[in-house]
Coordinates of N, CA and C in Angstrom, one line a residue:
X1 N 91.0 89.5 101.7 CA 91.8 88.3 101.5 C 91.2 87.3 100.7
X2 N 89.4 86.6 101.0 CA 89.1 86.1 100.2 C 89.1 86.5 98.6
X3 N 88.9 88.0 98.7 CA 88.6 88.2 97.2 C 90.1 87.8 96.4
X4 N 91.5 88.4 97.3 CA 92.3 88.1 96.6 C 92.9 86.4 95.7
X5 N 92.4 85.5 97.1 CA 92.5 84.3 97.2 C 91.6 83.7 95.4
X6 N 90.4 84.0 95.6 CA 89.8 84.2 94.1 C 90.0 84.6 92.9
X7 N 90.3 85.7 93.3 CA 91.6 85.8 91.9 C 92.2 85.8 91.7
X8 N 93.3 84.9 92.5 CA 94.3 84.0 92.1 C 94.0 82.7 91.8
X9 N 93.1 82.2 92.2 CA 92.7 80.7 91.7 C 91.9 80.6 90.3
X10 N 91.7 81.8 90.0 CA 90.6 82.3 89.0 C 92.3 82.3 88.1
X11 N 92.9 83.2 88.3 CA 94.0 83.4 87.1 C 94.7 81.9 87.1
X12 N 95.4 81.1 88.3 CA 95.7 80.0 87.7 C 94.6 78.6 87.2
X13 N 93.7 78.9 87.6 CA 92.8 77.9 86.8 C 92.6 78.7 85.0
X14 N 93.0 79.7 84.9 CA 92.8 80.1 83.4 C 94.3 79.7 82.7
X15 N 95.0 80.0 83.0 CA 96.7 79.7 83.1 C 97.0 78.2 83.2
X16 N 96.4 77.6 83.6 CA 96.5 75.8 83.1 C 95.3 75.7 82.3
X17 N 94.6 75.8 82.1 CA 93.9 76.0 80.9 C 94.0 75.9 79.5
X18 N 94.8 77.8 79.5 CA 95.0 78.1 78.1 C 96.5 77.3 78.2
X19 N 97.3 76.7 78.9 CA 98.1 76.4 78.6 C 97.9 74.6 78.1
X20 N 96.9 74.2 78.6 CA 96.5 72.8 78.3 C 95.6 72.6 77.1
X21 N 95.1 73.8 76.6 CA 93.7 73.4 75.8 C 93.4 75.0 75.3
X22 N 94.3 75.7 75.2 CA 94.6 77.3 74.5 C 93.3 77.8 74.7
X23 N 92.5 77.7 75.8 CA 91.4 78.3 76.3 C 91.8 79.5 77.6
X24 N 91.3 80.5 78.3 CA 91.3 81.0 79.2 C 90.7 82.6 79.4
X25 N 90.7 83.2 78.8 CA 90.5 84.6 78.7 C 88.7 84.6 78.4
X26 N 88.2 84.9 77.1 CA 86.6 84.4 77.5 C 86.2 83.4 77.7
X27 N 86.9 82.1 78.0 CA 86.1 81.4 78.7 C 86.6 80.7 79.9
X28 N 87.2 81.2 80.5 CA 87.4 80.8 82.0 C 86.8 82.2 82.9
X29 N 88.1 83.1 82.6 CA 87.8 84.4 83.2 C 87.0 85.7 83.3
X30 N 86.0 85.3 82.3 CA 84.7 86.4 82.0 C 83.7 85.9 83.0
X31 N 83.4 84.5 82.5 CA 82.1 84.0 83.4 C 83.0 83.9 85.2
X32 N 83.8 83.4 85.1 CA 84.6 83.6 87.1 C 84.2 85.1 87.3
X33 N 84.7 85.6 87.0 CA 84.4 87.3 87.6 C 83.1 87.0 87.5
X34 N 82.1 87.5 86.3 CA 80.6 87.5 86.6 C 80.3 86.8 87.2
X35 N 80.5 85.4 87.5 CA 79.5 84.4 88.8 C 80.1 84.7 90.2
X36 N 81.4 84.1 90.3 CA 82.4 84.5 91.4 C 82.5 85.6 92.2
X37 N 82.6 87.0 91.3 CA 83.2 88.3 91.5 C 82.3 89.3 91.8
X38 N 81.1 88.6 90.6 CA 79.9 89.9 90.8 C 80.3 91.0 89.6
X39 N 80.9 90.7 89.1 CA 81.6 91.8 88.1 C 80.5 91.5 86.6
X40 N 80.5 93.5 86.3 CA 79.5 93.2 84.9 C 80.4 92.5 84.1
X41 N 79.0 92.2 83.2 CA 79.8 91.6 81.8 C 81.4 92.2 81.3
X42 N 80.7 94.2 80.7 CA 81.3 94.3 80.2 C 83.1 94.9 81.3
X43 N 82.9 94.6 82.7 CA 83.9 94.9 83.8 C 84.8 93.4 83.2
X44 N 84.2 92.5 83.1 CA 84.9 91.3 83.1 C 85.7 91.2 81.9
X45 N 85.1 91.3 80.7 CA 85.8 91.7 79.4 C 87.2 92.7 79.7
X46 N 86.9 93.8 79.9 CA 87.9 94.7 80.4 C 88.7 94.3 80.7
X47 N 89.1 93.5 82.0 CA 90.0 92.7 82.8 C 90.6 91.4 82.0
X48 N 90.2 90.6 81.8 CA 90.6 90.0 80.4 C 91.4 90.2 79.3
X49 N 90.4 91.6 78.8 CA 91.8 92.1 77.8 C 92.5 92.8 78.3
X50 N 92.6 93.4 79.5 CA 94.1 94.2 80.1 C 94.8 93.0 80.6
X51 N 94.5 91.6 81.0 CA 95.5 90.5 81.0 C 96.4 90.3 80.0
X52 N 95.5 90.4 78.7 CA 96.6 90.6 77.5 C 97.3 91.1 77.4
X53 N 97.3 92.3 78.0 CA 98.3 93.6 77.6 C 99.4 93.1 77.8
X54 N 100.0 92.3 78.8 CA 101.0 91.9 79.7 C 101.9 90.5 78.7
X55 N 102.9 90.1 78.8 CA 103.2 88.9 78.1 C 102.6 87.3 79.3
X56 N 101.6 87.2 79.2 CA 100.9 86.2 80.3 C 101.3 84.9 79.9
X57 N 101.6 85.0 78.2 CA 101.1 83.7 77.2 C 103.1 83.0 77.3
X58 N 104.0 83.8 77.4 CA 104.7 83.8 76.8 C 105.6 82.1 77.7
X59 N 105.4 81.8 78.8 CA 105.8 80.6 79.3 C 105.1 79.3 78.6
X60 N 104.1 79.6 78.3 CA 103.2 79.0 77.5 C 103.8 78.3 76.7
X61 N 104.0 79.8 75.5 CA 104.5 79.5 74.2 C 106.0 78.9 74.2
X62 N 106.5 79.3 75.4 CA 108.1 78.7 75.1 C 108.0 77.2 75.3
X63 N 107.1 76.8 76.5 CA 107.2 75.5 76.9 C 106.7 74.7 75.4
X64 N 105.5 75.5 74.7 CA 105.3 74.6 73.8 C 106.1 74.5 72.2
X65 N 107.3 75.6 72.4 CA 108.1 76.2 71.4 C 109.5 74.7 72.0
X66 N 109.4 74.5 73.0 CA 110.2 73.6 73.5 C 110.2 72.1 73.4
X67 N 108.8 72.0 73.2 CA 108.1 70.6 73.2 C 108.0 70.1 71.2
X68 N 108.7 71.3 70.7 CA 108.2 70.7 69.3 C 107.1 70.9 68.4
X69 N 106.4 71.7 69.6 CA 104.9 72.1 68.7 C 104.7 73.5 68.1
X70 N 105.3 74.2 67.9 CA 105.4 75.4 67.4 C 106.7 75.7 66.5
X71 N 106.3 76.0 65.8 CA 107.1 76.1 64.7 C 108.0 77.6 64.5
X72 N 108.2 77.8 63.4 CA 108.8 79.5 62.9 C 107.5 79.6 62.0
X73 N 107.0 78.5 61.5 CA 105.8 78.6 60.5 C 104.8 79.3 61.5
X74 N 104.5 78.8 62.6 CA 103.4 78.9 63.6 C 103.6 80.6 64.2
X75 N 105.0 80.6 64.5 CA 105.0 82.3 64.7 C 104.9 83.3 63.6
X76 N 105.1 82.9 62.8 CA 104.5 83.7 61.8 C 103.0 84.1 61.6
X77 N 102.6 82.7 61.4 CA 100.8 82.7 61.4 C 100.5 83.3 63.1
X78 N 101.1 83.3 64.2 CA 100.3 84.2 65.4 C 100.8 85.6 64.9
X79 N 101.8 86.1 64.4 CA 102.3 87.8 64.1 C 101.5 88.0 63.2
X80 N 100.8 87.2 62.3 CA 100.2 87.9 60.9 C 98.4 87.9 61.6
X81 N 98.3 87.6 62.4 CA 96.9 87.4 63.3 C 96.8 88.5 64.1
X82 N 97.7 88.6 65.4 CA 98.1 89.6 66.1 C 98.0 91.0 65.1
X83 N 98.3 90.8 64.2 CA 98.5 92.3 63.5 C 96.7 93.2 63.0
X84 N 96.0 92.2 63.1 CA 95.0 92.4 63.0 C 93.6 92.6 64.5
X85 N 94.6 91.3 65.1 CA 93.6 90.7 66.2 C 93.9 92.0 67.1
X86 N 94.5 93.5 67.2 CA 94.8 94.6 67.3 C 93.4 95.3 67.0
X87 N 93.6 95.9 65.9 CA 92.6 96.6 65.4 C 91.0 95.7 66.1
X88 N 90.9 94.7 65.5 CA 89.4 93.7 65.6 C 89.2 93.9 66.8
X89 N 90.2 93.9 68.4 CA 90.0 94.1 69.5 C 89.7 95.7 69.7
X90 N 89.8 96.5 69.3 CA 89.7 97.5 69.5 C 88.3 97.9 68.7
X91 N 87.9 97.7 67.4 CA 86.9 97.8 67.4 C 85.5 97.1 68.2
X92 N 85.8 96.1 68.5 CA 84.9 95.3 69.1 C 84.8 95.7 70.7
X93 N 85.5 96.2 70.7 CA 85.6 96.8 72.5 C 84.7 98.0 71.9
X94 N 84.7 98.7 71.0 CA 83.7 100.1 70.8 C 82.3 99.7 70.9
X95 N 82.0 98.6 69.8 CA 81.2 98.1 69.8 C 80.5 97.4 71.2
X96 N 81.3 97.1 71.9 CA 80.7 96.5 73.0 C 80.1 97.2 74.4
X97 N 81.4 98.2 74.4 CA 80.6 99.5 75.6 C 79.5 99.9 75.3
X98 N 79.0 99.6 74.1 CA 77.8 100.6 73.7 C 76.6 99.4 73.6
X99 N 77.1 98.2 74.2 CA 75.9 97.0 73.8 C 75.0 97.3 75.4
X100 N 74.1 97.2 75.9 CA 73.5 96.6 76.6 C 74.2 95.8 77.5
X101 N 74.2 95.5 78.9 CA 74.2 95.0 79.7 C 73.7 93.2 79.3
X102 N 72.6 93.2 79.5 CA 71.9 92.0 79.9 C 71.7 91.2 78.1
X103 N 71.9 92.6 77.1 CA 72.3 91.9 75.8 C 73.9 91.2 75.4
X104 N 75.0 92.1 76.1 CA 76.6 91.2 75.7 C 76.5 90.2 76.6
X105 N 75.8 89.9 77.5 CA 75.6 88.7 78.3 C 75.3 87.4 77.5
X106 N 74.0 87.7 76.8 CA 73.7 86.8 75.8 C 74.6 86.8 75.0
X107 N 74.7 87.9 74.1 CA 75.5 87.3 73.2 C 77.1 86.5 73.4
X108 N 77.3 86.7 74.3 CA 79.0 85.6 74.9 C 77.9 84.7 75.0
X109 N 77.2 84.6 75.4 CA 76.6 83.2 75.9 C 76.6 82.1 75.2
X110 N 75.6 82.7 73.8 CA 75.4 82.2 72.8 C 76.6 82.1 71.7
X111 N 77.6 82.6 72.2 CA 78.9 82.1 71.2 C 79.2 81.3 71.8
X112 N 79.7 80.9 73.0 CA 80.1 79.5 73.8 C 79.5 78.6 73.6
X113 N 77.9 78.9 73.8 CA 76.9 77.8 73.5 C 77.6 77.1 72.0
X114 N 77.0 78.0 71.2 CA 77.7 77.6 69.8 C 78.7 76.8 69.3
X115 N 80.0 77.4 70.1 CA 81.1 77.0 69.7 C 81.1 75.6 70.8
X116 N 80.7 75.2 71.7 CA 80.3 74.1 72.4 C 80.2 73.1 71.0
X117 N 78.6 72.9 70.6 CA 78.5 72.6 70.3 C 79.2 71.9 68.3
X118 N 79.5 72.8 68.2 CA 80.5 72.5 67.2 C 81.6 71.7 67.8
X119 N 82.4 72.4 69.0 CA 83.6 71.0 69.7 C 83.5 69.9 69.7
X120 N 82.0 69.5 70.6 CA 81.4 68.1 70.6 C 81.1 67.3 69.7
X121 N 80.6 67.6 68.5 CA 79.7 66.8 67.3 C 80.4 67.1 65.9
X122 N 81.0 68.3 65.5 CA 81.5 68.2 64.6 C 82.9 67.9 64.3
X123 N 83.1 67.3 63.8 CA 84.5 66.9 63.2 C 85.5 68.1 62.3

């Protein structure tokens, strides 16, 4: 019961999230499973992108399709992205079962770190 209670709080704290600040999938829900769950790196990934598979986004998109902020321009630019972000997901999932454990740890690490840092200071 605890575990389930967890990840549920785990999915709606990702789910106001990406809906507030288009964040949720590697960076809410990768690191919650690995610190929270106990789950490997590459277990947490997995779970993540089988969230995708599902239309999870799609309340999201209407509320902000409602609010004025999305355009026909803007669905276009996600279909012409999506058409790719397909394949790029699929290769990079190859790539990744085959990384090391305690190396795809770093490297997520060090792209957050990164991209942190860029949020903060650069313009």
């Amino acid at each position: 019961m605890n575990e389930l209670l967890l990840l549920l709080l785990i999915g709606l704290a990702a789910g106001v999230l990406s809906g507030l600040a288009g964040i949720g999938g590697g960076t809410i829900i990768v690191p919650a499973l690995v610190f929270f769950m106990g789950y490997t790196q590459h277990q947490a990934q997995g779970v993540s992108l089988t969230m995708f598979l599902l239309p999870i986004g799609f309340l999201g998109v209407y509320t902000y399709y409602k609010g004025g902020h999305i355009s026909r321009e803007s669905i276009q630019v996600a279909l012409i992205m999506c058409a790719t972000f397909v394949f790029g997901s699929y290769f990079g999932s190859k790539l990744a079962v085959n990384i090391n454990q305690e190396m795809l740890k770093k490297i997520f690490g060090v792209f957050l770190f990164l991209l942190s840092l860029k949020m903060i200071f650069w313009k």
